mmCIF file of C-alpha atoms in Angstrom:
data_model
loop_
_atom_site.group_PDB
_atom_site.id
_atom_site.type_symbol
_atom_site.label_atom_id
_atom_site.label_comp_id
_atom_site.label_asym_id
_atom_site.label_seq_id
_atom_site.Cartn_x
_atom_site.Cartn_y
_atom_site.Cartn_z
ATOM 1 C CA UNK A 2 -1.031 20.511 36.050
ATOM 2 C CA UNK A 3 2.678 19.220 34.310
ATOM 3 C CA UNK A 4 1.276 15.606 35.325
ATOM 4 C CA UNK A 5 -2.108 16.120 33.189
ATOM 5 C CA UNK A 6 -0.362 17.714 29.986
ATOM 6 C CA UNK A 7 2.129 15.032 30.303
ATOM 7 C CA UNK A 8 -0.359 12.390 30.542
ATOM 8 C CA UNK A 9 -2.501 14.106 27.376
ATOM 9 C CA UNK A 10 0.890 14.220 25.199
ATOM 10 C CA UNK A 11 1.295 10.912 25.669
ATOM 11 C CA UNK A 12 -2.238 9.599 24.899
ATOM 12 C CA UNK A 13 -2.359 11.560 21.617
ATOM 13 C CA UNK A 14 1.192 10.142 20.956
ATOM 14 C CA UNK A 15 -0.214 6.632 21.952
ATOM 15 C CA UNK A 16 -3.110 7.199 19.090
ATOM 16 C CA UNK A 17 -0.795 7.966 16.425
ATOM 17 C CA UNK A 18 1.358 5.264 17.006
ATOM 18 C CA UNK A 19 -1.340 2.466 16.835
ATOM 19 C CA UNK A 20 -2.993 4.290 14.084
ATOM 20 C CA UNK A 21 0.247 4.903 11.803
ATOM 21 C CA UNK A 22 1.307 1.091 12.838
ATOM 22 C CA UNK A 23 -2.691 -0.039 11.884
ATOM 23 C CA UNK A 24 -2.260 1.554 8.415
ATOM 24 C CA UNK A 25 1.182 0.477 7.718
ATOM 25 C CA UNK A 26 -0.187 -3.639 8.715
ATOM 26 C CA UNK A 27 -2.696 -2.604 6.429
ATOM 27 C CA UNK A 28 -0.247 -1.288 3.589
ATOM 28 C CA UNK A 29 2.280 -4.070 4.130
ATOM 29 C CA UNK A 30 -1.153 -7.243 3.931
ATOM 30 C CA UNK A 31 -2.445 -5.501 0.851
ATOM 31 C CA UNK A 32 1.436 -6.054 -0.992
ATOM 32 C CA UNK A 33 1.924 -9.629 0.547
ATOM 33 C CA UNK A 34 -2.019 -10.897 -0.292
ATOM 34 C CA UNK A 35 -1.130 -9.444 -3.885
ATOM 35 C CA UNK A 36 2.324 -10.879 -3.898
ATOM 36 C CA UNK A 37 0.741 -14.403 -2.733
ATOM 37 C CA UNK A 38 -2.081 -14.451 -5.939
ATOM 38 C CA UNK A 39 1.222 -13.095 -8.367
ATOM 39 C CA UNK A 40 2.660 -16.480 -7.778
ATOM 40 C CA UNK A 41 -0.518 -18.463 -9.116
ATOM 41 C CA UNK A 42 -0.627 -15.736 -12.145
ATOM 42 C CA UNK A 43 -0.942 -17.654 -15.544
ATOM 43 C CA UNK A 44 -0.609 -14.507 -18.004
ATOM 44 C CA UNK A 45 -0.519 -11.208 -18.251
ATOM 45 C CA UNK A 46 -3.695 -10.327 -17.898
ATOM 46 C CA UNK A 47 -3.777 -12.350 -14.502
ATOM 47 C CA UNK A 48 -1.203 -9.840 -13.512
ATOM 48 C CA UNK A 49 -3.132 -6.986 -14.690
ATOM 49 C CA UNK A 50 -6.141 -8.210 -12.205
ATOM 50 C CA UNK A 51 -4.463 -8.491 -9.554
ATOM 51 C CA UNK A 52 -2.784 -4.815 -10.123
ATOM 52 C CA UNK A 53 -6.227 -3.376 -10.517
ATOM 53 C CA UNK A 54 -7.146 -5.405 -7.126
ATOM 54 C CA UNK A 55 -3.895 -4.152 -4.921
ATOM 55 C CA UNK A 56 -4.652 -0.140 -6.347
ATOM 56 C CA UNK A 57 -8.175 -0.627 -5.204
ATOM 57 C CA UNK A 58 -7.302 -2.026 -2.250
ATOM 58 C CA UNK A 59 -4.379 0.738 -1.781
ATOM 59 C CA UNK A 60 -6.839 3.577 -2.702
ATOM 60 C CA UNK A 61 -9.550 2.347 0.316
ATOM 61 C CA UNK A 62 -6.519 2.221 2.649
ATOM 62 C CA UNK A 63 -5.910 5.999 1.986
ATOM 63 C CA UNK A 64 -9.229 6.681 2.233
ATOM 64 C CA UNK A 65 -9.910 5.094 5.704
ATOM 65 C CA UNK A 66 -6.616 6.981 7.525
ATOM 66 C CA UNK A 67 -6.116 10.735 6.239
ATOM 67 C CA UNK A 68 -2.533 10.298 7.689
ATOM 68 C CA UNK A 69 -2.120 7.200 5.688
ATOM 69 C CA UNK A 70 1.705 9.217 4.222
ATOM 70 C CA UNK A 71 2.767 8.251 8.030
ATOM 71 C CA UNK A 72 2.674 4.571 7.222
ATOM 72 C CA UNK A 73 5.286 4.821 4.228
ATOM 73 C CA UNK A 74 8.005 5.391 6.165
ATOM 74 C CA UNK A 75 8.130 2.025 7.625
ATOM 75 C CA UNK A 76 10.430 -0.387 6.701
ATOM 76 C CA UNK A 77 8.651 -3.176 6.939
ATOM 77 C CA UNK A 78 5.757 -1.245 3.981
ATOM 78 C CA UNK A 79 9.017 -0.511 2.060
ATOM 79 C CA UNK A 80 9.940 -4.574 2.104
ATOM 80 C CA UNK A 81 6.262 -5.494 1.076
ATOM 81 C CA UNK A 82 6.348 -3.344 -1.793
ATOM 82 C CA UNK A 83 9.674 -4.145 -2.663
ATOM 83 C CA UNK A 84 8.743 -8.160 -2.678
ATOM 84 C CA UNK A 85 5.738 -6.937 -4.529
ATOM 85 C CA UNK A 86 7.490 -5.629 -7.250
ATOM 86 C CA UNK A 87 9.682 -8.153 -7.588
ATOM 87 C CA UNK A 88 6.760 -10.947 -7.713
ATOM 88 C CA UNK A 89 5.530 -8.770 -10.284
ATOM 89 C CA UNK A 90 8.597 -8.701 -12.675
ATOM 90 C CA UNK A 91 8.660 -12.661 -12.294
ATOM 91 C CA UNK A 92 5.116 -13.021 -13.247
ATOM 92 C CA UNK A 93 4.936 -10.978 -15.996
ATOM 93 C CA UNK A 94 6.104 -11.933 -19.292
ATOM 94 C CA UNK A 95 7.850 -9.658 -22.298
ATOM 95 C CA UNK A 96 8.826 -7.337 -19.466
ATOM 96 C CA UNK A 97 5.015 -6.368 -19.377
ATOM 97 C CA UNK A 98 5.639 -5.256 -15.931
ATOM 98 C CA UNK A 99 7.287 -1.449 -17.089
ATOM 99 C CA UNK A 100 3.953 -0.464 -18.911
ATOM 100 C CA UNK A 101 1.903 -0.984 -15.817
ATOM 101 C CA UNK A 102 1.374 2.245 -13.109
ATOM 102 C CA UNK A 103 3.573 1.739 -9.836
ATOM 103 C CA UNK A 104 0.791 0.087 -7.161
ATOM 104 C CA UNK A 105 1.770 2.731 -4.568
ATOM 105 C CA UNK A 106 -0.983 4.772 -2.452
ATOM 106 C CA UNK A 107 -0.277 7.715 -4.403
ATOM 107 C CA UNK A 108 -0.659 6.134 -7.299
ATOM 108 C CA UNK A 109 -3.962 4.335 -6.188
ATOM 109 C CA UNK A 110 -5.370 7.806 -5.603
ATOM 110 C CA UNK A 111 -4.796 9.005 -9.201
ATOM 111 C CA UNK A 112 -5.838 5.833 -10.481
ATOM 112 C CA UNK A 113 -8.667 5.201 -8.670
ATOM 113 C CA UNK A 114 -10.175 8.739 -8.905
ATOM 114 C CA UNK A 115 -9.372 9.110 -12.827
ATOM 115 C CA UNK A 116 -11.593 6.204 -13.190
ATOM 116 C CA UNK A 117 -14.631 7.397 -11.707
#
């Protein structure tokens, strides 16, 4: 009976370790694909496409995993946003960049759902 318990503990644990890691490969490709365009950005409102394009993109990641809050704590989403951010501020001209919202999930949500 220990050996079946033991053996169901670790299959759930084994699900919500690929899932968490699945959403947080998902966070951390949305911030590099956006970080990749950023460096081809021309103007501002370049930069404010591709913002709209990462929140959307954010917002259907939250969607998709309800424990998508799991996946922030990785270091490796921290480091993609992080590059993000700093693509952005490089991009952007006039400091444009400090009027724009933040592109994280929780901000997608708000975003995304004030806009419907």
């Amino acid at each position: 009976m220990k050996k079946l318990v033991f053996f169901q503990a670790l299959l759930i644990a084994v699900v919500m370790l690929v899932s968490c890691s699945s959403t947080s490969s998902d966070f951390i490709n949305a911030y590099e694909e956006a970080t990749e365009e950023l460096e081809t950005a021309t103007s501002n409102e370049d930069c404010d496409k591709i913002h709209d394009k990462l929140m959307h993109r954010l917002y259907e990641i939250t969607q998709s995993d309800e424990n998508w809050e799991e996946a922030l704590a990785d270091e490796d989403v921290k480091n993609a946003y992080e590059a993000w951010y700093e693509a952005l501020k490089k991009a952007t001209t006039d400091n444009y960049y400090m009027f724009m919202v933040h592109c994280t999930p929780k901000s997608a949500i708000e975003y995304c759902e004030n806009m419907r």
